[in-house]
Short mmCIF file of C-alpha atoms and ligand atoms in Angstrom, two decimals:
data_model
loop_
_atom_site.label_atom_id
_atom_site.label_comp_id
_atom_site.label_asym_id
_atom_site.label_seq_id
_atom_site.Cartn_x
_atom_site.Cartn_y
_atom_site.Cartn_z
CA MET A 1 52.18 -100.06 46.44
CA ASN A 2 54.22 -101.26 43.81
CA LYS A 3 56.91 -102.61 46.29
CA ILE A 4 53.79 -104.50 48.14
CA PHE A 5 52.52 -105.73 44.63
CA TRP A 6 56.23 -107.20 43.63
CA LEU A 7 56.74 -108.80 47.30
CA PHE A 8 53.31 -110.39 46.79
CA VAL A 9 54.41 -111.94 43.82
CA TRP A 10 57.93 -112.88 44.85
CA LEU A 11 56.16 -114.77 47.94
CA THR A 12 53.61 -116.58 45.76
CA LEU A 13 56.22 -117.58 43.39
CA SER A 14 58.64 -118.61 46.22
CA ILE A 15 55.84 -120.79 47.63
CA LEU A 16 55.02 -122.32 44.54
CA VAL A 17 58.58 -123.20 43.73
CA THR A 18 59.27 -124.44 47.19
CA THR A 19 56.19 -126.70 47.46
CA GLY A 20 57.07 -127.98 43.72
CA GLY A 21 60.69 -128.58 44.95
CA ASN A 22 59.64 -130.40 47.79
CA THR A 23 57.61 -132.44 45.99
CA ALA A 24 60.19 -133.65 43.56
CA ALA A 25 62.71 -133.76 46.41
CA LEU A 26 60.29 -136.03 48.36
CA GLN A 27 60.28 -138.47 45.54
CA GLU A 28 64.12 -138.52 45.22
CA THR A 29 64.53 -138.88 48.90
CA VAL A 30 62.96 -142.37 49.34
CA ILE A 31 65.99 -144.24 49.72
CA ARG A 32 65.51 -147.93 50.12
CA GLU A 33 68.69 -149.87 51.33
CA ILE A 34 68.58 -153.47 52.41
CA ALA A 35 71.40 -155.92 53.92
CA PHE A 36 71.26 -159.58 52.98
CA THR A 37 72.12 -161.88 55.84
CA ILE A 38 72.43 -165.86 54.89
CA ASP A 39 71.78 -168.40 57.45
CA ASP A 40 72.97 -172.00 57.94
CA LEU A 41 76.35 -171.95 56.00
CA PRO A 42 78.11 -173.83 54.85
CA VAL A 43 74.64 -175.25 53.48
CA ASN A 44 71.37 -175.70 55.04
CA TYR A 45 68.99 -178.80 54.61
CA MET A 46 69.13 -180.40 51.19
CA THR A 47 68.01 -184.08 50.19
CA ASP A 48 71.69 -184.54 48.77
CA GLN A 49 73.61 -183.94 51.74
CA GLY A 50 77.12 -184.74 49.93
CA VAL A 51 79.71 -182.44 50.05
CA ALA A 52 79.53 -181.98 46.13
CA GLY A 53 76.22 -180.72 46.54
CA TRP A 54 77.42 -178.14 49.00
CA GLU A 55 80.12 -176.81 46.99
CA LYS A 56 77.51 -176.60 43.82
CA VAL A 57 75.41 -174.65 45.97
CA THR A 58 78.34 -172.42 47.39
CA SER A 59 79.45 -171.42 44.13
CA LYS A 60 76.12 -170.48 42.45
CA LEU A 61 75.21 -168.49 45.58
CA LEU A 62 78.63 -166.56 45.52
CA ILE A 63 78.44 -165.94 41.90
CA SER A 64 74.82 -164.45 42.18
CA LEU A 65 76.17 -161.98 45.04
CA GLU A 66 79.26 -160.96 43.12
CA LYS A 67 77.23 -160.47 39.94
CA ASN A 68 74.56 -158.39 42.11
CA ASN A 69 77.10 -156.38 44.15
CA VAL A 70 75.37 -157.84 47.25
CA PRO A 71 77.73 -157.35 50.03
CA ALA A 72 76.16 -160.27 51.97
CA ILE A 73 77.19 -161.77 55.42
CA GLY A 74 76.86 -165.32 55.96
CA PHE A 75 76.01 -167.04 59.10
CA VAL A 76 77.68 -170.45 59.83
CA ASN A 77 77.13 -173.46 62.08
CA LEU A 78 80.36 -174.80 62.62
CA GLY A 79 79.18 -178.03 63.74
CA LYS A 80 78.29 -178.87 60.01
CA LEU A 81 82.19 -178.46 59.29
CA TYR A 82 82.61 -181.70 61.23
CA ASP A 83 81.86 -185.29 59.46
CA LYS A 84 79.97 -188.06 61.05
CA ASN A 85 83.17 -189.23 63.04
CA GLY A 86 83.87 -186.08 64.76
CA ARG A 87 86.65 -184.78 62.41
CA LEU A 88 86.92 -181.46 60.91
CA ASP A 89 86.39 -182.03 57.12
CA ASN A 90 88.56 -179.69 55.01
CA ARG A 91 86.32 -179.55 52.02
CA ARG A 92 83.37 -178.25 54.06
CA LEU A 93 86.05 -175.78 55.77
CA ALA A 94 87.07 -174.85 52.25
CA LEU A 95 83.32 -173.82 51.40
CA LEU A 96 84.01 -170.82 54.24
CA LYS A 97 87.14 -169.80 52.52
CA ARG A 98 85.28 -169.27 49.56
CA TRP A 99 82.98 -166.89 51.12
CA LEU A 100 85.77 -164.79 52.43
CA ASP A 101 87.62 -164.97 49.60
CA ALA A 102 85.21 -163.42 47.60
CA GLY A 103 84.93 -160.42 50.00
CA PHE A 104 82.14 -161.66 52.09
CA GLU A 105 81.72 -161.35 55.90
CA LEU A 106 80.98 -164.54 58.06
CA GLY A 107 79.22 -164.56 61.59
CA ASN A 108 78.43 -167.17 64.39
CA HIS A 109 75.23 -168.97 64.27
CA THR A 110 76.25 -171.38 67.01
CA PHE A 111 77.92 -174.81 66.54
CA SER A 112 74.58 -177.01 66.45
CA HIS A 113 71.73 -174.34 65.83
CA LEU A 114 70.84 -174.80 69.58
CA ASP A 115 67.10 -173.23 70.09
CA LEU A 116 67.56 -170.87 73.08
CA HIS A 117 63.96 -171.52 73.94
CA LYS A 118 64.72 -175.33 75.18
CA THR A 119 68.20 -174.61 76.25
CA SER A 120 69.82 -173.10 79.36
CA LEU A 121 71.95 -170.12 78.96
CA ALA A 122 75.06 -171.97 80.12
CA GLU A 123 74.78 -174.54 77.78
CA PHE A 124 73.56 -172.16 74.70
CA THR A 125 76.70 -169.98 75.43
CA GLN A 126 79.28 -173.32 75.82
CA ASP A 127 77.80 -174.31 72.06
CA LEU A 128 78.08 -170.63 70.50
CA LEU A 129 81.90 -170.58 71.64
CA LYS A 130 82.60 -174.37 70.51
CA GLY A 131 84.85 -174.05 67.44
CA GLU A 132 84.50 -170.36 67.27
CA GLY A 133 88.30 -170.14 67.07
CA ILE A 134 88.35 -171.82 63.76
CA LEU A 135 86.03 -169.39 62.61
CA ARG A 136 87.86 -166.43 64.19
CA ASN A 137 91.03 -167.33 62.61
CA LEU A 138 89.60 -167.79 59.15
CA CYS A 139 88.15 -164.29 59.44
CA LYS A 140 91.36 -162.89 60.55
CA ASP A 141 93.33 -164.62 57.95
CA HIS A 142 91.34 -162.74 55.49
CA GLY A 143 91.55 -159.31 57.17
CA ARG A 144 88.07 -159.53 58.71
CA ASP A 145 86.54 -159.57 61.95
CA LEU A 146 84.07 -161.96 63.62
CA ALA A 147 81.61 -159.43 64.69
CA PHE A 148 78.00 -160.69 64.42
CA PHE A 149 75.89 -163.09 65.98
CA ARG A 150 72.82 -164.44 64.58
CA HIS A 151 70.12 -166.55 66.85
CA PRO A 152 68.98 -169.70 65.51
CA LEU A 153 65.32 -169.64 64.77
CA LEU A 154 65.23 -166.00 65.85
CA HIS A 155 64.78 -167.27 69.39
CA THR A 156 66.08 -164.42 71.69
CA GLY A 157 64.86 -165.77 75.10
CA LEU A 158 61.65 -166.22 77.15
CA ASP A 159 62.42 -164.04 79.73
CA LEU A 160 64.31 -160.80 80.02
CA GLU A 161 67.03 -162.32 82.37
CA THR A 162 68.08 -164.75 79.46
CA LYS A 163 67.59 -162.55 76.76
CA ASN A 164 69.94 -159.80 78.93
CA GLY A 165 72.33 -162.40 80.06
CA LEU A 166 73.02 -163.62 76.48
CA GLU A 167 73.30 -159.77 75.28
CA GLN A 168 76.00 -159.36 77.82
CA PHE A 169 77.72 -162.55 77.21
CA LEU A 170 77.80 -161.65 73.25
CA MET A 171 79.17 -158.29 74.25
CA ASN A 172 81.96 -159.39 76.14
CA HIS A 173 82.86 -161.82 73.38
CA GLY A 174 82.93 -159.02 70.77
CA TYR A 175 79.81 -159.57 69.17
CA ARG A 176 77.07 -157.62 67.90
CA ILE A 177 73.72 -159.09 67.43
CA ALA A 178 72.55 -159.23 63.83
CA PRO A 179 68.70 -158.34 63.86
CA VAL A 180 66.36 -159.22 61.00
CA THR A 181 63.50 -156.93 59.80
CA MET A 182 62.45 -158.73 56.88
CA ASP A 183 61.62 -162.22 58.28
CA ASN A 184 60.01 -164.53 56.14
CA SER A 185 59.30 -168.19 55.34
CA GLU A 186 61.65 -168.54 52.26
CA TRP A 187 63.03 -171.74 54.16
CA ILE A 188 59.42 -173.66 53.56
CA TYR A 189 59.81 -172.63 49.73
CA ALA A 190 63.38 -173.91 49.95
CA ARG A 191 62.36 -177.24 51.41
CA ALA A 192 59.57 -178.02 49.03
CA TYR A 193 62.17 -177.02 46.06
CA ASP A 194 64.42 -179.72 47.74
CA ILE A 195 61.76 -182.29 47.45
CA ALA A 196 60.73 -181.36 44.14
CA ASN A 197 64.44 -181.67 43.25
CA GLY A 198 64.46 -185.01 44.43
CA LYS A 199 61.52 -186.20 42.65
CA ALA A 200 63.48 -184.43 39.66
CA ASP A 201 60.07 -182.66 38.91
CA ILE A 202 61.12 -179.76 36.61
CA GLY A 203 57.56 -178.29 36.32
CA LEU A 204 57.05 -178.53 40.17
CA LYS A 205 60.22 -176.78 40.83
CA LYS A 206 59.48 -174.01 38.54
CA ARG A 207 56.16 -173.37 39.73
CA ILE A 208 57.59 -173.23 43.42
CA ALA A 209 60.41 -171.03 42.38
CA THR A 210 57.80 -168.49 40.66
CA ALA A 211 55.58 -168.58 43.80
CA TYR A 212 58.54 -167.90 45.86
CA LEU A 213 59.52 -164.79 44.21
CA ASP A 214 55.83 -163.58 44.14
CA TYR A 215 55.70 -164.50 48.01
CA MET A 216 59.18 -162.53 48.68
CA GLU A 217 57.55 -159.50 46.56
CA ARG A 218 54.55 -159.44 49.10
CA VAL A 219 57.10 -160.04 52.02
CA PHE A 220 58.84 -156.62 50.79
CA ALA A 221 55.84 -154.82 50.43
CA TYR A 222 54.60 -155.58 53.75
CA TYR A 223 57.75 -154.70 55.68
CA GLU A 224 58.10 -151.85 53.86
CA ASP A 225 54.67 -150.80 55.04
CA GLN A 226 55.31 -151.98 58.58
CA SER A 227 58.39 -149.51 58.73
CA ARG A 228 56.46 -146.74 57.56
CA THR A 229 53.61 -147.19 60.02
CA LEU A 230 56.17 -147.67 63.09
CA PHE A 231 58.73 -145.08 61.83
CA GLY A 232 57.19 -142.77 59.40
CA ARG A 233 60.07 -143.86 57.09
CA GLU A 234 61.49 -146.84 55.47
CA VAL A 235 64.54 -147.95 57.56
CA LYS A 236 67.45 -149.48 56.25
CA GLN A 237 65.99 -153.30 56.01
CA VAL A 238 67.84 -156.18 57.13
CA LEU A 239 66.75 -159.58 54.96
CA LEU A 240 67.21 -162.97 56.30
CA ILE A 241 67.52 -166.01 54.07
CA HIS A 242 69.46 -169.25 53.82
CA ALA A 243 72.12 -171.25 52.25
CA ASN A 244 70.11 -173.41 50.22
CA THR A 245 69.70 -174.67 46.45
CA LEU A 246 66.73 -172.26 45.67
CA ASN A 247 68.79 -169.39 46.74
CA SER A 248 71.55 -170.79 45.14
CA GLU A 249 69.19 -170.82 41.56
CA TYR A 250 67.11 -168.01 42.25
CA LEU A 251 69.36 -165.16 44.36
CA GLY A 252 69.82 -163.24 41.16
CA ASP A 253 66.21 -163.05 40.55
CA LEU A 254 65.65 -161.88 43.85
CA ALA A 255 68.07 -159.09 43.80
CA ARG A 256 66.44 -157.83 40.55
CA LEU A 257 63.48 -157.82 42.11
CA LEU A 258 64.86 -155.53 45.01
CA LYS A 259 66.55 -153.53 42.29
CA THR A 260 63.08 -152.88 40.56
CA ARG A 261 61.89 -151.61 43.93
CA GLY A 262 64.62 -149.16 44.25
CA TYR A 263 66.87 -150.84 46.65
CA THR A 264 70.76 -150.52 46.97
CA PHE A 265 72.59 -153.36 48.66
CA ILE A 266 74.42 -152.36 51.80
CA SER A 267 76.65 -154.11 54.39
CA LEU A 268 74.95 -155.46 57.74
CA ALA A 269 76.96 -152.84 59.67
CA LYS A 270 75.91 -150.13 57.42
CA ALA A 271 72.28 -151.00 58.06
CA LEU A 272 72.64 -150.79 61.62
CA GLU A 273 73.93 -147.28 61.34
CA ASP A 274 69.97 -146.43 60.94
CA GLU A 275 69.04 -145.14 64.41
CA ALA A 276 65.80 -147.28 64.36
CA TYR A 277 68.22 -150.17 65.70
CA MET A 278 68.58 -148.20 68.66
CA SER A 279 64.84 -148.69 69.50
CA LEU A 280 63.83 -150.51 72.64
CA ASP A 281 63.45 -154.36 72.42
CA ARG A 282 61.74 -155.94 75.48
CA TYR A 283 60.32 -158.83 73.58
CA THR A 284 60.06 -162.07 75.20
CA GLY A 285 57.65 -164.04 73.35
CA THR A 286 57.86 -167.48 71.77
CA GLY A 287 57.95 -166.51 68.33
CA GLY A 288 61.21 -165.88 66.17
CA ILE A 289 59.83 -162.65 64.73
CA THR A 290 61.08 -159.60 63.01
CA TRP A 291 62.84 -156.76 64.91
CA LEU A 292 60.08 -154.50 63.48
CA HIS A 293 57.80 -156.16 65.50
CA ARG A 294 59.51 -156.53 68.57
CA TRP A 295 59.93 -152.66 68.77
CA ALA A 296 56.08 -152.47 68.13
CA LEU A 297 55.29 -154.76 70.63
CA THR A 298 57.49 -153.02 73.11
CA GLN A 299 55.79 -149.63 72.14
CA GLY A 300 52.48 -151.39 73.09
CA LYS A 301 51.12 -151.72 69.29
CA LYS A 302 48.45 -154.27 68.86
CA GLY A 303 45.93 -156.44 66.57
CA ASP A 304 45.62 -154.27 63.62
CA PHE A 305 49.27 -153.21 63.31
CA PHE A 306 50.55 -156.49 62.60
CA LYS A 307 47.60 -157.42 60.16
CA GLY A 308 48.38 -158.49 56.63
CA GLU A 309 51.48 -160.73 56.81
CA PRO A 310 52.08 -162.55 53.86
CA GLU A 311 51.17 -166.33 53.83
CA VAL A 312 52.88 -169.26 52.20
CA ASP A 313 51.21 -170.44 49.14
CA GLU A 314 49.01 -173.58 50.03
CA PHE A 315 50.59 -175.94 47.27
CA VAL A 316 54.18 -174.99 48.94
CA ASN A 317 52.91 -176.02 51.82
CA ALA A 318 51.46 -179.25 50.65
CA VAL A 319 54.74 -179.87 49.20
CA TYR A 320 56.66 -179.24 52.25
CA GLN A 321 54.43 -181.43 54.42
CA GLY A 322 54.50 -184.27 51.93
CA LYS A 323 50.90 -183.98 50.93
CA TYR A 324 51.17 -182.91 47.49
ZN1 LIG B 1 69.63 -170.88 61.32
#
């Protein structure tokens, strides 16, 4: 009897301890990791297209990335390295070297930022390889591989033949596709910011920047939720932003915002170690959408699943459209 009693006490205590322990463990094991991918290098659209402006944007971006220990990868449009006479501009090429010198990785984002949905696969792949040797050698000189490719506009093909054809081509040329899980309309905020910058409207710039950070916070929360709904956990996320003036001035704030949400920053290769990226993707729609939604659509998810995607602030859209 005594033995049975103590066995009962022991079991009860074990259950209590285990349950309590699990709750604590559960709280501790919500690990959030994210890779930064930065598109349209050397620099995305800005009102002042001069190389001096590009140098400023590059410097500030790199300083912010280094300060916050973000191991980013930048995706290059090689066509931007050439001047209007078609000559390779060494000052622009030097900007890419600075990314590599600072220890960051570079990837291919095509020569001309072609839209696969408006181009034949043959023309697209020709453009993808144009100038590729320059980028490959640059990476090699810095002990890096040119390992990743990012689709312009995240357009991956309107039919499976094109989509699979490009995937095969990329594999044959030693590239891995760089997916995106946290897609967003940061580029609209960035354009609006450039417009406000052009007007030297400091008040409007500040308002756009504040709205940008609030918007991105909504984006993070939305995709964390989407990930939990689809996978029952938060996958290692891949964020897409662009090399622009807005991020050159606010990337530090963006990184801090993510740190507050419990994120650590990882490389793209590390993010892709998550088995979520092995999920089947048979999406061939017109939209350049997040891979989380491609996987969901492939699984047959409908309507409600996609609800609640954050929208761009109205006044930012107005500035962007020149109606402000
Ligand atoms: Zn792009």
